[in-house]
Amino acid sequence: MKIFLTGGSGMVGRNILDHPKAKHHEIIYPSSSELNLLDREHVKTYLLALKPDIVIHAAGRVGGIQANIAHPVDFLTENIDMGLNVIAIAARLGIQNLINLASSCMYPKDAVSPLTENLILGGPLEPTNEGYALAKSVSTRLCEYISKEDPAKLYKTVIPCNLFGRYDKFDPRHSHLIPAVIRKIHEVKVVGGKTVDIWGDGTARREFMCAADLADFIWFATDRMHQIPQNLNVGLGYDYSIKEYYAATAAVIGFEGSFKYDLSKPVGMRQKLVDVTQLESLGWRYKTGLTEGIRAAYNFYLQKVNHEL
Ligand SMILES: NC(=O)c1ccc[n+]([C@@H]2O[C@H](COP(=O)([O-])OP(=O)(O)OC[C@H]3O[C@@H](n4cnc5c(N)ncnc54)[C@H](OP(=O)(O)O)[C@@H]3O)[C@@H](O)[C@H]2O)c1
């Protein structure tokens, strides 16, 4: 297949490219400086010349709770514009297959876990990432409309739970929970510190999948576009408390100090666990356990830190 992959330099994109199946296909993955997806005309001329068999849309403005709170305008507008430019233009040019990456952040804040795919747009969104969630909801609906108008077009949305792994972001201004925890605990350990701060009381629950496993699913899906449901959660089917993520990370890093809870900080939704009934009925399951995944992400972090020294 000739595959057009957006976000090829990001965590998901690089895990897709690292997968053994990648070498069997021609994959074109321009960086944002080669093709700015906010530039509608350029996206149009690029896709017209390329005529890919399938588009995997894994680009986005992505960040943790701090970045989302600080820049809601960018999270809304950039993700909406990229989604419209890539998805609507691909459809107009007659490209038959597209996988759109959404996020479990788009489920309503009061929805009860496990979150089934039919809950999309079923209620008010979590305010800390509303802009991002609105943009993801728009591209998800756009794919639905395109497939409804022309059933030959297989424009499917994958809704991953939270992700972590190799190529993650460790800068606290942009990082998600696990890389933030890795960095915090590592930095306290190297200076001989004894205490690590945790936002909130640590009881909120989150589901994190290794990005390499999501990449494995994306490759599984490219071979089965007809069988993949219109909107599909991709997750583990179980979650851990924030406290448990800290404990597992501390064990991998070898930190033996204690944790201090900062109850003044925002924690987001109490629980966010996706329903994996549809996913499991396809016969696919994640492969990487939590400790193994944290170890891979920590080794990547150490390589980065050592490289920057
Ligand atoms: N990370 C998670 O926990 C998570 C969870 C659920 C869903 N997702 C979804 O998965 C997808 C990939 O996430 P990720 O974690 O891989 O993100 P990431 O590491 O931040 O990568 C983002 C990618 O988007 C590209 N990009 C951003 N703005 C662009 C623009 N204007 N033009 C062209 N490319 C642009 C970046 O390219 P440059 O580096 O060249 O700028 C980069 O390759 C996103 O749709 C995200 O919403 C992620």
PDB file of N, CA, C and O in Angstrom, residues 30 41 56 79 84 88 101 142 147 189 200 218 221 228 240 242 246 253-254 263 290 295:
ATOM      1  N   PRO A  30       5.560  13.334   5.720  1.00  0.00           N
ATOM      2  CA  PRO A  30       6.232  14.631   5.781  1.00  0.00           C
ATOM      3  C   PRO A  30       6.168  15.243   7.180  1.00  0.00           C
ATOM      4  O   PRO A  30       5.174  15.061   7.893  1.00  0.00           O
ATOM      5  N   GLU A  41      -4.391  24.643   1.165  1.00  0.00           N
ATOM      6  CA  GLU A  41      -4.035  24.523  -0.262  1.00  0.00           C
ATOM      7  C   GLU A  41      -2.878  23.548  -0.455  1.00  0.00           C
ATOM      8  O   GLU A  41      -2.871  22.743  -1.382  1.00  0.00           O
ATOM      9  N   ILE A  56      -3.392   7.722   7.209  1.00  0.00           N
ATOM     10  CA  ILE A  56      -3.455   7.523   8.671  1.00  0.00           C
ATOM     11  C   ILE A  56      -3.213   8.899   9.276  1.00  0.00           C
ATOM     12  O   ILE A  56      -2.118   9.467   9.147  1.00  0.00           O
ATOM     13  N   ASN A  79      -6.387  21.533  15.982  1.00  0.00           N
ATOM     14  CA  ASN A  79      -6.891  20.169  15.760  1.00  0.00           C
ATOM     15  C   ASN A  79      -8.101  20.155  14.830  1.00  0.00           C
ATOM     16  O   ASN A  79      -8.247  19.256  14.003  1.00  0.00           O
ATOM     17  N   LEU A  84     -10.077  18.916   9.477  1.00  0.00           N
ATOM     18  CA  LEU A  84     -10.855  19.277   8.286  1.00  0.00           C
ATOM     19  C   LEU A  84      -9.980  19.208   7.043  1.00  0.00           C
ATOM     20  O   LEU A  84     -10.394  18.676   6.011  1.00  0.00           O
ATOM     21  N   ALA A  88     -11.432  16.030   5.115  1.00  0.00           N
ATOM     22  CA  ALA A  88     -12.374  16.483   4.078  1.00  0.00           C
ATOM     23  C   ALA A  88     -11.701  16.519   2.712  1.00  0.00           C
ATOM     24  O   ALA A  88     -12.308  16.142   1.701  1.00  0.00           O
ATOM     25  N   LEU A 101      -7.243   9.382  14.096  1.00  0.00           N
ATOM     26  CA  LEU A 101      -6.920   9.166  15.509  1.00  0.00           C
ATOM     27  C   LEU A 101      -7.661  10.195  16.366  1.00  0.00           C
ATOM     28  O   LEU A 101      -7.387  11.385  16.267  1.00  0.00           O
ATOM     29  N   LEU A 142     -17.111  13.993  11.208  1.00  0.00           N
ATOM     30  CA  LEU A 142     -16.825  14.179   9.786  1.00  0.00           C
ATOM     31  C   LEU A 142     -16.592  12.817   9.108  1.00  0.00           C
ATOM     32  O   LEU A 142     -17.123  12.559   8.024  1.00  0.00           O
ATOM     33  N   SER A 147     -18.508   8.539   5.440  1.00  0.00           N
ATOM     34  CA  SER A 147     -18.826   7.121   5.208  1.00  0.00           C
ATOM     35  C   SER A 147     -20.312   6.926   4.938  1.00  0.00           C
ATOM     36  O   SER A 147     -20.706   6.017   4.201  1.00  0.00           O
ATOM     37  N   LYS A 189      15.191  11.336  42.525  1.00  0.00           N
ATOM     38  CA  LYS A 189      16.134  10.278  42.895  1.00  0.00           C
ATOM     39  C   LYS A 189      17.590  10.722  42.681  1.00  0.00           C
ATOM     40  O   LYS A 189      18.444  10.499  43.548  1.00  0.00           O
ATOM     41  N   GLY A 200      -3.453  16.088  43.357  1.00  0.00           N
ATOM     42  CA  GLY A 200      -4.682  15.438  43.830  1.00  0.00           C
ATOM     43  C   GLY A 200      -4.361  14.384  44.880  1.00  0.00           C
ATOM     44  O   GLY A 200      -3.246  14.325  45.411  1.00  0.00           O
ATOM     45  N   ILE A 218      -3.111  -0.303  14.732  1.00  0.00           N
ATOM     46  CA  ILE A 218      -3.309   0.471  13.485  1.00  0.00           C
ATOM     47  C   ILE A 218      -2.944  -0.411  12.282  1.00  0.00           C
ATOM     48  O   ILE A 218      -3.669  -0.452  11.282  1.00  0.00           O
ATOM     49  N   ALA A 221      -5.591  -2.865  11.723  1.00  0.00           N
ATOM     50  CA  ALA A 221      -6.774  -2.240  11.107  1.00  0.00           C
ATOM     51  C   ALA A 221      -6.585  -1.985   9.613  1.00  0.00           C
ATOM     52  O   ALA A 221      -7.533  -2.127   8.835  1.00  0.00           O
ATOM     53  N   ILE A 228     -13.571  -3.032  10.568  1.00  0.00           N
ATOM     54  CA  ILE A 228     -13.403  -2.112  11.698  1.00  0.00           C
ATOM     55  C   ILE A 228     -14.678  -1.270  11.853  1.00  0.00           C
ATOM     56  O   ILE A 228     -15.151  -0.687  10.877  1.00  0.00           O
ATOM     57  N   TYR A 240      -5.707   1.771  36.271  1.00  0.00           N
ATOM     58  CA  TYR A 240      -4.975   1.837  37.536  1.00  0.00           C
ATOM     59  C   TYR A 240      -5.223   3.204  38.152  1.00  0.00           C
ATOM     60  O   TYR A 240      -5.518   4.177  37.439  1.00  0.00           O
ATOM     61  N   ILE A 242      -3.898   6.709  39.992  1.00  0.00           N
ATOM     62  CA  ILE A 242      -2.697   7.546  39.821  1.00  0.00           C
ATOM     63  C   ILE A 242      -1.609   7.054  40.787  1.00  0.00           C
ATOM     64  O   ILE A 242      -0.438   6.941  40.425  1.00  0.00           O
ATOM     65  N   TYR A 246       2.335   5.863  40.058  1.00  0.00           N
ATOM     66  CA  TYR A 246       3.530   6.363  40.755  1.00  0.00           C
ATOM     67  C   TYR A 246       4.306   5.200  41.368  1.00  0.00           C
ATOM     68  O   TYR A 246       5.532   5.151  41.279  1.00  0.00           O
ATOM     69  N   ILE A 253      12.236   2.697  38.521  1.00  0.00           N
ATOM     70  CA  ILE A 253      13.373   3.621  38.664  1.00  0.00           C
ATOM     71  C   ILE A 253      14.233   3.280  39.889  1.00  0.00           C
ATOM     72  O   ILE A 253      15.403   3.655  39.959  1.00  0.00           O
ATOM     73  N   GLY A 254      13.634   2.564  40.844  1.00  0.00           N
ATOM     74  CA  GLY A 254      14.368   2.229  42.069  1.00  0.00           C
ATOM     75  C   GLY A 254      14.329   3.367  43.082  1.00  0.00           C
ATOM     76  O   GLY A 254      15.278   3.584  43.830  1.00  0.00           O
ATOM     77  N   LEU A 263      -3.547  18.638  47.187  1.00  0.00           N
ATOM     78  CA  LEU A 263      -4.991  18.617  46.914  1.00  0.00           C
ATOM     79  C   LEU A 263      -5.470  19.891  46.227  1.00  0.00           C
ATOM     80  O   LEU A 263      -6.628  19.976  45.806  1.00  0.00           O
ATOM     81  N   LEU A 290       2.205  -3.177  32.196  1.00  0.00           N
ATOM     82  CA  LEU A 290       2.539  -1.835  32.687  1.00  0.00           C
ATOM     83  C   LEU A 290       4.030  -1.679  33.001  1.00  0.00           C
ATOM     84  O   LEU A 290       4.675  -0.729  32.557  1.00  0.00           O
ATOM     85  N   ARG A 295       9.224   0.540  31.724  1.00  0.00           N
ATOM     86  CA  ARG A 295      10.677   0.333  31.561  1.00  0.00           C
ATOM     87  C   ARG A 295      11.140   0.834  30.188  1.00  0.00           C
ATOM     88  O   ARG A 295      12.158   1.507  30.073  1.00  0.00           O
TER      89      ARG A 295
END
